[in-house]
Coordinates of C-alpha atoms in Angstrom, one line a residue:
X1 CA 0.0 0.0 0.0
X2 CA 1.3 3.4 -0.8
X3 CA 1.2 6.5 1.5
X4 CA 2.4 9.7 2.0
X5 CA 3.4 12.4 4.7
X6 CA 2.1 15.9 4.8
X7 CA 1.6 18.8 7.8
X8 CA -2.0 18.7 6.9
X9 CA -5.1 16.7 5.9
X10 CA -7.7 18.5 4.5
X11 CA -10.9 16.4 4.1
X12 CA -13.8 18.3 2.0
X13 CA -13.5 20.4 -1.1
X14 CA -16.0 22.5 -0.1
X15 CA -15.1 26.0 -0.5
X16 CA -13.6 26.4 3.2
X17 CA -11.6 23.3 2.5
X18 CA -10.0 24.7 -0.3
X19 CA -9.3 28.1 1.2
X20 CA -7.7 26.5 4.0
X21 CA -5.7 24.3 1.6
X22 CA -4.6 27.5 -0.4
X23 CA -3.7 29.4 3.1
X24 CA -1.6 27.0 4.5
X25 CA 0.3 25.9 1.3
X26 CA 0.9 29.4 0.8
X27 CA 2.5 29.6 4.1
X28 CA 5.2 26.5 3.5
X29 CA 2.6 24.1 5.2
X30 CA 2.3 20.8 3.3
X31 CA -0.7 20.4 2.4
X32 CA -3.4 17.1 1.1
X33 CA -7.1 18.0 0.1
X34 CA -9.3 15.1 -0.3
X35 CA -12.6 15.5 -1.6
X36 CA -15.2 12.9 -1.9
X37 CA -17.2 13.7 -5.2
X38 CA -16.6 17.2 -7.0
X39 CA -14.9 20.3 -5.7
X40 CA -17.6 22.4 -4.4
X41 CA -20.0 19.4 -5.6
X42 CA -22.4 20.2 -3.0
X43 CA -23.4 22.9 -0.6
X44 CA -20.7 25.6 -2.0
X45 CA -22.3 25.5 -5.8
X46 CA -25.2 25.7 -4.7
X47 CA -25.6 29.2 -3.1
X48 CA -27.5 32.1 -4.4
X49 CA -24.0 33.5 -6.0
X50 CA -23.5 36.3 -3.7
X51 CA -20.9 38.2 -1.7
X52 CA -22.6 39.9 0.6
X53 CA -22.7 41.3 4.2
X54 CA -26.5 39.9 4.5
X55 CA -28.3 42.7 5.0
X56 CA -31.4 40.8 6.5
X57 CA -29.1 39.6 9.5
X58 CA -29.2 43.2 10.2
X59 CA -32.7 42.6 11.7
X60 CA -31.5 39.3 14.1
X61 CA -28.8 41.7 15.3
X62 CA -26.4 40.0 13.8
X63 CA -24.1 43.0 13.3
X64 CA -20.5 41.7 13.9
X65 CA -21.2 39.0 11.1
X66 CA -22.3 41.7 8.6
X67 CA -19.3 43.8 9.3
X68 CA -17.0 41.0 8.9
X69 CA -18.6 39.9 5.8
X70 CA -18.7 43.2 4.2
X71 CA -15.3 43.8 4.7
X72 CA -14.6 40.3 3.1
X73 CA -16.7 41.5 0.0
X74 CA -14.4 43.4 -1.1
X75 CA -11.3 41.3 -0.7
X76 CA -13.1 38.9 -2.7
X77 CA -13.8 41.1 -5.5
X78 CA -10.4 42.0 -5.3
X79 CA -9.0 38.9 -5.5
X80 CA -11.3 37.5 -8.3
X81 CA -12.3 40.8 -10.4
X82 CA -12.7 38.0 -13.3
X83 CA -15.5 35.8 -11.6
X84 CA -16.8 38.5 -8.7
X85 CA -18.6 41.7 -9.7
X86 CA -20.4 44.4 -7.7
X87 CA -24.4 44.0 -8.3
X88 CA -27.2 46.8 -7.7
X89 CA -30.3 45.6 -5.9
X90 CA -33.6 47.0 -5.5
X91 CA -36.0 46.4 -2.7
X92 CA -39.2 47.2 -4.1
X93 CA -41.3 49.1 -0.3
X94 CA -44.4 47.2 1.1
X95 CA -45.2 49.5 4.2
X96 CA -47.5 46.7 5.8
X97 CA -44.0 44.5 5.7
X98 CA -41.4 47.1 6.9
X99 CA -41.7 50.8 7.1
X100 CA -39.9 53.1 4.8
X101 CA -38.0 54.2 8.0
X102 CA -36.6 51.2 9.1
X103 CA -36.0 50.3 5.7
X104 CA -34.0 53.4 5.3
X105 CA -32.0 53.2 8.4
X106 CA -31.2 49.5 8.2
X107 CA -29.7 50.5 5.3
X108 CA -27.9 53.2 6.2
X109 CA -26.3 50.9 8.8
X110 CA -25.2 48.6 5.8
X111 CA -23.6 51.5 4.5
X112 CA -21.7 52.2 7.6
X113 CA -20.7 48.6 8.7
X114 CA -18.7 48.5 5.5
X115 CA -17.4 52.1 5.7
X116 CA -13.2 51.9 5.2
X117 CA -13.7 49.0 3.2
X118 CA -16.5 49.3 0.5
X119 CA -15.6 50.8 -2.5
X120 CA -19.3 50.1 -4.0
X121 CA -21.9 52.6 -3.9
X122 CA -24.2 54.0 -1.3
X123 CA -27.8 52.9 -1.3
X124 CA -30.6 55.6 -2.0
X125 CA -34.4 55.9 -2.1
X126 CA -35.8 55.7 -5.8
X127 CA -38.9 56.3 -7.6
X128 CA -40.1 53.2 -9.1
X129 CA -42.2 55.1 -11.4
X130 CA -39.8 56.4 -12.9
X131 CA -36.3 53.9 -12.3
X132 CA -35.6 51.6 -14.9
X133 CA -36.3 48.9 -12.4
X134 CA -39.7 49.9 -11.6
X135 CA -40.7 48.8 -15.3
X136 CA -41.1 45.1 -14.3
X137 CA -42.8 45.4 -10.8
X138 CA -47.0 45.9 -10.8
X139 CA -47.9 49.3 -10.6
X140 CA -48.4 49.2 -6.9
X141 CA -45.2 49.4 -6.2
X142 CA -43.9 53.3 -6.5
X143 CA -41.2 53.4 -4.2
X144 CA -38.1 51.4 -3.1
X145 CA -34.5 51.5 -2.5
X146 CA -31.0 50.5 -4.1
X147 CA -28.2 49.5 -2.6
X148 CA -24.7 47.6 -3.5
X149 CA -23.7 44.2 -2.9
X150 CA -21.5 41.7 -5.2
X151 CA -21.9 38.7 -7.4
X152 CA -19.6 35.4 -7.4
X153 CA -19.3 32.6 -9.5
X154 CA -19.5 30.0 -6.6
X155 CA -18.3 27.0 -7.6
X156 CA -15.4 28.8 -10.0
X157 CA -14.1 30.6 -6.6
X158 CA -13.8 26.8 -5.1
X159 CA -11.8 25.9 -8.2
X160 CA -9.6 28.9 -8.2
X161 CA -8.9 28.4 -4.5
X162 CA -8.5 25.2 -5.2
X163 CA -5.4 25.5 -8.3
X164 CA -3.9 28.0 -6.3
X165 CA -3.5 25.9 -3.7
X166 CA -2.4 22.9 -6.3
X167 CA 0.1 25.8 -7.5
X168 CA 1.6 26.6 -4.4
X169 CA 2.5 22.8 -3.6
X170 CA -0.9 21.2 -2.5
X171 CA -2.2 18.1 -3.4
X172 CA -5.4 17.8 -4.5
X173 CA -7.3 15.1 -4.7
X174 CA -11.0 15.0 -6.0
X175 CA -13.1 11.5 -6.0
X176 CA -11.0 10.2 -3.1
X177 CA -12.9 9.5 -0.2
X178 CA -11.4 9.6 3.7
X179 CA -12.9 6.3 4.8
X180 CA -11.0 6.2 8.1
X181 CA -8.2 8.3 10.7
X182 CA -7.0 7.6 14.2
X183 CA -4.1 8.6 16.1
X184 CA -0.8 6.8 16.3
X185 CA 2.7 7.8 17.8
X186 CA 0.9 11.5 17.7
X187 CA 0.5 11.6 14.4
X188 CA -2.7 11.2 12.4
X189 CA -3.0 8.0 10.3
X190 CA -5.9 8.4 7.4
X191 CA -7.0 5.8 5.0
X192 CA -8.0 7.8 1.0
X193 CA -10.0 5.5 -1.5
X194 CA -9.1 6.9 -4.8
X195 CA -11.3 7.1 -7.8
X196 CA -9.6 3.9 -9.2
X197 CA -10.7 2.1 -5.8
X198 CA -7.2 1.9 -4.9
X199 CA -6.1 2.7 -1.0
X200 CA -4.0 5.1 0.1
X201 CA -2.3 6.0 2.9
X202 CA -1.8 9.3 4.6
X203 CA -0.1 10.9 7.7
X204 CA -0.5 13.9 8.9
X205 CA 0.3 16.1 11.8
X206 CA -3.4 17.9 11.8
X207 CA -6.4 16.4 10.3
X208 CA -8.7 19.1 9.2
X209 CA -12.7 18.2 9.3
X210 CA -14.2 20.4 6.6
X211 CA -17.0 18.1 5.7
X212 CA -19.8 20.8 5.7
X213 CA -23.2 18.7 5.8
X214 CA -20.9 15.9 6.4
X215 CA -18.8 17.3 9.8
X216 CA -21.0 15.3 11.9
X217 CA -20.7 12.4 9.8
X218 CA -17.6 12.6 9.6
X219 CA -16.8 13.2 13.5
X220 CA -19.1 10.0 14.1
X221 CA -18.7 7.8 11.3
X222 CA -14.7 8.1 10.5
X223 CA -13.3 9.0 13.4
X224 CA -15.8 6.8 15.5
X225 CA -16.5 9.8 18.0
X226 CA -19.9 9.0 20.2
X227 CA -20.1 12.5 21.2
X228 CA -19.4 15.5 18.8
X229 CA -21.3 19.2 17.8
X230 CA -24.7 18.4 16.4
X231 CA -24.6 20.6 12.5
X232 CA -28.0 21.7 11.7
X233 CA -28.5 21.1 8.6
X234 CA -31.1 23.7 6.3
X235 CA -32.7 23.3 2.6
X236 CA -32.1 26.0 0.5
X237 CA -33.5 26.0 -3.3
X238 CA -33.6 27.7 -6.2
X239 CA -35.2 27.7 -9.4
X240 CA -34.1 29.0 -12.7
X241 CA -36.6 31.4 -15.1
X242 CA -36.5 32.4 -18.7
X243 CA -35.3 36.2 -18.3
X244 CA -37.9 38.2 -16.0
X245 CA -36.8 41.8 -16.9
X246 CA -33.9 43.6 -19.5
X247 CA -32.0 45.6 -16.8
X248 CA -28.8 44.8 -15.2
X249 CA -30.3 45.3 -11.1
X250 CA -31.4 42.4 -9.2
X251 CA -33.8 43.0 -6.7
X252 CA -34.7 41.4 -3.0
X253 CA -37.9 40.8 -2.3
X254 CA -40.1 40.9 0.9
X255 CA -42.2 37.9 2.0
X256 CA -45.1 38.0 4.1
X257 CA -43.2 35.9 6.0
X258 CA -40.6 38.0 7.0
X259 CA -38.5 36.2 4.8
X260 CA -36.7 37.5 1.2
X261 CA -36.0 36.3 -2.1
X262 CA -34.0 37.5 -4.3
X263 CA -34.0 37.9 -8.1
X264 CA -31.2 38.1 -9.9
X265 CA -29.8 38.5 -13.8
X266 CA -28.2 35.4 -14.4
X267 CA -25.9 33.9 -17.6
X268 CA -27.4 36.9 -19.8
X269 CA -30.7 35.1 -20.9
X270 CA -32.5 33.8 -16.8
X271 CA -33.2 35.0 -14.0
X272 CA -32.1 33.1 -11.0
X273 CA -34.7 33.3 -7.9
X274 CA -34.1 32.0 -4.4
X275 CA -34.0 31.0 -1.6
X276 CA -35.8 28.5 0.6
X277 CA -34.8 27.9 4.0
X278 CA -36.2 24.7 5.3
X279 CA -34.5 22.1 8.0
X280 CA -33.4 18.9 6.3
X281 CA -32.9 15.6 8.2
X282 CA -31.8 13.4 4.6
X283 CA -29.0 12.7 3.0
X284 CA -27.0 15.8 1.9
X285 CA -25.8 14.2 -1.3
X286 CA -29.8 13.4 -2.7
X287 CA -31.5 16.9 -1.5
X288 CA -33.5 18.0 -4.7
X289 CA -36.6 20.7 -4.6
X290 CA -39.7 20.2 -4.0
X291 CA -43.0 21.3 -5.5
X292 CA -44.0 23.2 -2.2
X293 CA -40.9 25.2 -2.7
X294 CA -41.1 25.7 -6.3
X295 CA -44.5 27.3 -5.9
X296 CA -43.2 29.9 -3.1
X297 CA -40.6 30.9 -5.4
X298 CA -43.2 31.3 -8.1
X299 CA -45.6 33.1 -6.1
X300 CA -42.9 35.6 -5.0
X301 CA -42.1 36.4 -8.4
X302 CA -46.1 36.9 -8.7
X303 CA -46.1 39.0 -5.7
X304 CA -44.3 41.7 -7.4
X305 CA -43.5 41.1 -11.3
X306 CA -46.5 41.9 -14.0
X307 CA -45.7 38.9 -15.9
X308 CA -46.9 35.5 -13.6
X309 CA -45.3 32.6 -13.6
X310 CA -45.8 28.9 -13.6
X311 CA -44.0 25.9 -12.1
X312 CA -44.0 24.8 -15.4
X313 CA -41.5 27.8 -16.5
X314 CA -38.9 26.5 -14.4
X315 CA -36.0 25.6 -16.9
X316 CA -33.6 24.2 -14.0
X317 CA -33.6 24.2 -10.2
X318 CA -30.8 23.4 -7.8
X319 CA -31.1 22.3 -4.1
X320 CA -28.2 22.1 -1.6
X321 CA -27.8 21.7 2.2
X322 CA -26.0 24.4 4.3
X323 CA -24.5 23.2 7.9
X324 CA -25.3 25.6 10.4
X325 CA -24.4 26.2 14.1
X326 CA -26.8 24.1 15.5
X327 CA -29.5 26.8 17.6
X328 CA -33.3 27.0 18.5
X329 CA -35.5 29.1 16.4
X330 CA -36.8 28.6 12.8
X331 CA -34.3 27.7 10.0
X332 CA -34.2 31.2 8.7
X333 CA -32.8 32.3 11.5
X334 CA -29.8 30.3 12.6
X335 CA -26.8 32.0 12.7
X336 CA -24.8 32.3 9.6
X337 CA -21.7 32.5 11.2
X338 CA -19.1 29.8 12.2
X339 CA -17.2 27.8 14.9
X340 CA -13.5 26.5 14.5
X341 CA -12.8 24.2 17.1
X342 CA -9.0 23.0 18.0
X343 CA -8.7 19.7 19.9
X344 CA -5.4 17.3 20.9
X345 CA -5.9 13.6 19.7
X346 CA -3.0 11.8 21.8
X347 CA -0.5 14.3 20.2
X348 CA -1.9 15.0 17.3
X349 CA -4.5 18.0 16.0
X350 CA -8.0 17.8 14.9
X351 CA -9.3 21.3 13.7
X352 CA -13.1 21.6 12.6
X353 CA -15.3 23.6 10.9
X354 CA -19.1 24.2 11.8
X355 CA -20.7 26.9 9.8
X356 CA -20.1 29.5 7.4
X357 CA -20.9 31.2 4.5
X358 CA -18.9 31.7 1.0
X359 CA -18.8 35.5 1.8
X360 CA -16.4 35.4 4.8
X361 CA -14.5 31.4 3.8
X362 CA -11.1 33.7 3.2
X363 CA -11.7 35.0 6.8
X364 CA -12.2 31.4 8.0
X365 CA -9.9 29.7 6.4
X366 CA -7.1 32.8 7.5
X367 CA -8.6 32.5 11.2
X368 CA -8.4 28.1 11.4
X369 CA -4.3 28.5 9.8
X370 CA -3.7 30.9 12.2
X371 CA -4.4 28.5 14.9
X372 CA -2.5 25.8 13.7
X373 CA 0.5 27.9 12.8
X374 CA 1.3 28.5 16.6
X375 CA 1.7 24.7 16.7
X376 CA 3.3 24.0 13.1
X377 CA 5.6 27.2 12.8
X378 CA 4.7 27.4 8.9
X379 CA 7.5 30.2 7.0
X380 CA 4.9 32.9 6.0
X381 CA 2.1 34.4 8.3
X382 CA -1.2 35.5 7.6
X383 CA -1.2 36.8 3.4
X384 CA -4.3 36.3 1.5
X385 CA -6.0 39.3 2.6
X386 CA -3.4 41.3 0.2
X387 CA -1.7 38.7 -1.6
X388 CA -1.9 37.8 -5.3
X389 CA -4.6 37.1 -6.9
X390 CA -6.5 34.0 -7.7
X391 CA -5.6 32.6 -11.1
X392 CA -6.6 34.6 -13.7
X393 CA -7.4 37.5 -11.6
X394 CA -3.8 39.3 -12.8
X395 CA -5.7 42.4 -14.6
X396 CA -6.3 45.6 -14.1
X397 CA -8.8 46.5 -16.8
X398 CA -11.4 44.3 -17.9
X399 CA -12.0 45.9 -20.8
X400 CA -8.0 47.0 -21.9
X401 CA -7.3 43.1 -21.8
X402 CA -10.6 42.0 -24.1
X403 CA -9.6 44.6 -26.3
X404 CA -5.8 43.1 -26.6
X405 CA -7.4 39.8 -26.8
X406 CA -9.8 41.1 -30.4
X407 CA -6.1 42.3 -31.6
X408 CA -4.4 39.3 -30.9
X409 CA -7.2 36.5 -31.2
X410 CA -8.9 38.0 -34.2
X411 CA -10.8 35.0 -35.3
X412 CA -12.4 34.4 -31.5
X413 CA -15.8 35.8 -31.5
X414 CA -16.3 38.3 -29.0
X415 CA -19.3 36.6 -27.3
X416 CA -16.9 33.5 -26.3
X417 CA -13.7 35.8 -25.7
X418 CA -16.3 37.6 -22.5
X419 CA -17.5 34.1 -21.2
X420 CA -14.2 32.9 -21.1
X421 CA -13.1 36.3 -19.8
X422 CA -16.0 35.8 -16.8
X423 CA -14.8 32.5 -16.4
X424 CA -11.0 31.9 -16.7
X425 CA -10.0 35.5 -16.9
X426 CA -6.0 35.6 -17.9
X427 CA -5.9 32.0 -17.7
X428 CA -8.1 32.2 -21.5
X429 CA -4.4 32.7 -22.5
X430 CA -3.4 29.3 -21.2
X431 CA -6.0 27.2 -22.5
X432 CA -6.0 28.7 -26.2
X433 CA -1.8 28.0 -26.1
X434 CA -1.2 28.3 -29.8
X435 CA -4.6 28.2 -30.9
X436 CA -4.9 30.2 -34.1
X437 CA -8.0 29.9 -36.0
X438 CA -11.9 28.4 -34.9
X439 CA -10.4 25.3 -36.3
X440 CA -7.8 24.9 -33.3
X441 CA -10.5 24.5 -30.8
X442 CA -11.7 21.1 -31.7
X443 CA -14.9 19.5 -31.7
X444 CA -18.1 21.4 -31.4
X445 CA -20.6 20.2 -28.4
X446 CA -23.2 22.7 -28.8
X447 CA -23.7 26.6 -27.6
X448 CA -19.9 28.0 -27.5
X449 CA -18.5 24.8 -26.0
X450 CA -15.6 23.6 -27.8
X451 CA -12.9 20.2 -27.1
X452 CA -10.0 22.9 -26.4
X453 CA -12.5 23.9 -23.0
X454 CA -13.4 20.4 -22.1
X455 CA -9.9 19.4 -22.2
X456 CA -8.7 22.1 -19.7
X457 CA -11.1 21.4 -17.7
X458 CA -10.2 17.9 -17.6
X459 CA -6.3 18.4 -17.6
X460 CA -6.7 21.9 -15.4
X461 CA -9.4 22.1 -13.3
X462 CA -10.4 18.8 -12.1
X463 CA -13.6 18.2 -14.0
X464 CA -14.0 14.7 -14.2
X465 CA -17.6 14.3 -15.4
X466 CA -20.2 15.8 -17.7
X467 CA -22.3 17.5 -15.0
X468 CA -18.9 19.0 -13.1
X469 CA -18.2 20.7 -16.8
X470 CA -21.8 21.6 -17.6
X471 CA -23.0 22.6 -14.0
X472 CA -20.0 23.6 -11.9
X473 CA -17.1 25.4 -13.6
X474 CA -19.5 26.9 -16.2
X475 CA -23.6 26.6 -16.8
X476 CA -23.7 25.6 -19.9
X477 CA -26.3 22.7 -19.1
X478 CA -29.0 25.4 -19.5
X479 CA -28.2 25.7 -23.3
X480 CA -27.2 22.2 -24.5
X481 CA -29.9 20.0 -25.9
X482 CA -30.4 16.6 -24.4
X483 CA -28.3 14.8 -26.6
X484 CA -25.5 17.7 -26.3
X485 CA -25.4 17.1 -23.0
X486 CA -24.7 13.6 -23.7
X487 CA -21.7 14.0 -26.1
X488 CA -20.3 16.0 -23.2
X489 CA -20.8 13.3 -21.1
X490 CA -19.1 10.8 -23.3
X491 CA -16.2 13.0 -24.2
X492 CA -15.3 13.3 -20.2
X493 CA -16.1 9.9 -19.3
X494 CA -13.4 8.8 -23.1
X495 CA -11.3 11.6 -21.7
X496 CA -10.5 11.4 -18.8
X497 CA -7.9 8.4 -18.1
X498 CA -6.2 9.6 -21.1
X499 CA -5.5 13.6 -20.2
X500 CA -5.1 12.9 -16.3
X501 CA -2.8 10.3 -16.6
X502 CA -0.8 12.4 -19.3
X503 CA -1.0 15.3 -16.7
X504 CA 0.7 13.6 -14.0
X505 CA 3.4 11.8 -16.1
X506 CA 4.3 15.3 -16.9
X507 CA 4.8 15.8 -13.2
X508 CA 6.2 13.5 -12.3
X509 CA 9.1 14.5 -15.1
X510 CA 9.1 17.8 -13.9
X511 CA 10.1 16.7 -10.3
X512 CA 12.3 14.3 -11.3

């Protein structure tokens, strides 16, 4: 049996897992990330895509966590100006909800928790009579109010966190399981099943627990602990619309239940609407919608849009499970925040993570290193916060680099030069290599999908099936007929043994 020493064991490729995987690498740690099934397979692609402070947490006086994740807004953008953009929303005013007032100054206090960081603009008061995004909304609605928040690709930030920790020495491991871990001679001895169903051993000084729906699993199951931190798990779903409205604002909506939704642009032609918030007690990995839920969504949008909808307009929905700090109350209002918790096995460390939110995982992940750097002495202290970029984030101007890109790329049309842009953003460069006519990108799957994509994916980015191509690191399942989808799938699945194993022969020459 093989096996392998590192500083740390990262189990979960969620995106905490891989933040903490890119921190401590960058800091000299050694570093192993496992995941199960896909990076960000589960609970961290299926978010409603933004970076936000929350401003409805300003109501459950939750005002350190909006601070802290309004200041990480804009570290986020910073660091991933390719894949995170600032987004305007509107909050169309109901006065038997909320009063303009309280609206008002709730806002106002968004504005000030992220003063000396927020570079976005400050909210206002608008006449929906009048704003472009009153043109949607029924005619009742004559007033609301815009404010800032951001946008992220969710399951591309997992990904990028994910090959910059791969660049700076990590190594990652996707399909690998963690099937078992206890403590010998004070170090941590874990057993990784492998995609190829091949067992591999690992030790490791610290064994990190960044299972998400799965940390009590995990605690219980793996590690064969009786008592551990319960991880309330909560339902959130979304559905997926044929375009609601021509503008470039989303908007939040107020629900009679005190609840929101929001609705938001999404990949030029939908609108994305969401979310639920239900308490789940199944099986993270098989959580799908449900028709209750798909007809709240709906009858939001009805609440406030001109034009109804149906169930039946649904073009794709998403459910996924978030692990919360386990608290009384209803599951809208459990804390969003998290826990990191440090305990000595015999010698060795065990650090896990309850909790969270994508907004503030840089924040996390900085916060769980820092712990175990007292005990591991890595070379480098604290650095994401103002170090480089994440891959393909090396630009200053968006629109200075597509311009270079018509000059030296010609040929590419200009609607797949900005996806690629919005997806890989300098890393475009990479995967065209020497690319010099249409011709160069290979076979054609359908939309603006092309062989020279898939197989960067594969040989880059991890994807090792259909869906992690066509529903993860871009969405270009909502476009691809049925049997589209299938070449796709056939292409990975023919793919895949042949470009990985190339890939890692080329490593292993490097090394060598």
């Amino acid at each position: 049996m093989a096996g392998h020493d590192t500083n740390i064991l990262v189990v979960g490729g969620g995106i905490n897992g891989a933040g903490m995987a890119r921190d401590a690498a960058g800091r000299g740690l050694s570093v192993t990330l496992c995941e199960q099934d896909d990076l960000a397979g589960h609970t961290s692609s299926a978010s409603t895509k933004l970076i936000h402070g929350g401003l409805r947490y300003l109501e459950q006086h939750e005002f350190r966590l909006v601070a802290k994740a309004l200041a990480e807004r804009e570290v986020v953008m910073r660091l991933a100006p390719h894949i995170a953009w600032p987004l305007l929303f509107v909050l169309p005013h109901e006065s038997h909800l909320r009063p303009a007032w309280m609206i008002r100054l709730g806002l106002l206090l968004y504005d000030s928790l992220g003063a000396g960081h927020r570079t976005l603009a400050d909210s206002r008061a608008v006449d929906l009579r009048s704003h472009v995004s009153g043109a949607p909304l029924k005619n009742t609605y004559t007033r609301g109010f815009v404010y800032s928040d951001g946008w992220v690709q969710d399951a591309r930030l997992v990904v990028l966190n994910a090959m910059d920790a791969h660049r700076l020495g990590a190594d990652v491991r996707v399909r690998t399981r963690c099937v078992s871990a206890h403590v010998e001679d004070g170090v941590w001895q874990a057993q990784l099943l492998g995609p190829d169903g091949q067992m591999d051993s690992c030790r490791a000084k610290v064994l990190v627990n960044a299972c998400g729906p799965w940390a009590g699993r995990f605690l219980g199951d793996v590690l064969g602990r009786d008592r551990h931190p319960r991880v309330r798990l909560v339902k959130g779903s979304h559905i997926v619309l044929p375009r609601l409205f021509e503008h470039d604002h989303a908007y939040i909506f107020q629900q009679p239940d005190r609840r929101i939704v929001f609705a938001i642009p999404y990949e030029d032609d939908y609108t994305l609407v969401g979310t639920t918030d239900l308490d789940y007690a199944a099986d993270p990995a098989n959580v799908v919608i449900d028709a209750g839920e798909v007809r709240y969504l709906c009858d939001a949008v009805n609440r406030y849009f001109r034009t109804p909808v149906q169930p039946k307009d649904v073009v794709w929905s998403y459910s996924g499970v978030r692990p919360l700090l386990d608290e009384d109350g209803n599951a809208s209002t459990v804390s969003r925040d998290y826990r990191i918790t440090l305990d000595h096995e015999q010698g060795a460390l065990l650090l896990n993570v309850f909790g969270g939110k994508i907004t503030t995982y840089r924040r996390l992940a900085e916060e769980a290193v820092d712990q175990l750097a007292e005990v591991l002495w890595p070379e480098r202290s604290a650095w994401t916060a103002q170090g480089d970029p994440l891959p393909g984030g090396d630009f200053a101007d968006a629109e200075r680099l597509l311009a270079a890109w018509s000059q030296r790329w010609p040929w590419l049309p200009s609607s797949l030069a900005h996806r690629w842009f919005r997806h890989y953003g300098t890393c475009t460069e990479t995967m065209l290599g020497e690319a010099c006519a249409m011709g160069d990108l290979g076979e054609h799957f359908g939309a603006d999908l092309y062989q020279l994509e898939l197989d960067y994916l594969i040989r880059a980015e991890w994807a090792r099936s259909g869906d992690d191509v066509l529903w993860r690191r871009t969405k270009l399942g909502l476009r691809l007929s049925p049997v589209e989808h299938h070449r796709v799938h056939a292409y990975v699945a023919r793919m895949v043994p042949m470009l990985v194993g190339a890939t890692a022969e080329r490593a292993e020459a490097q090394s060598a």
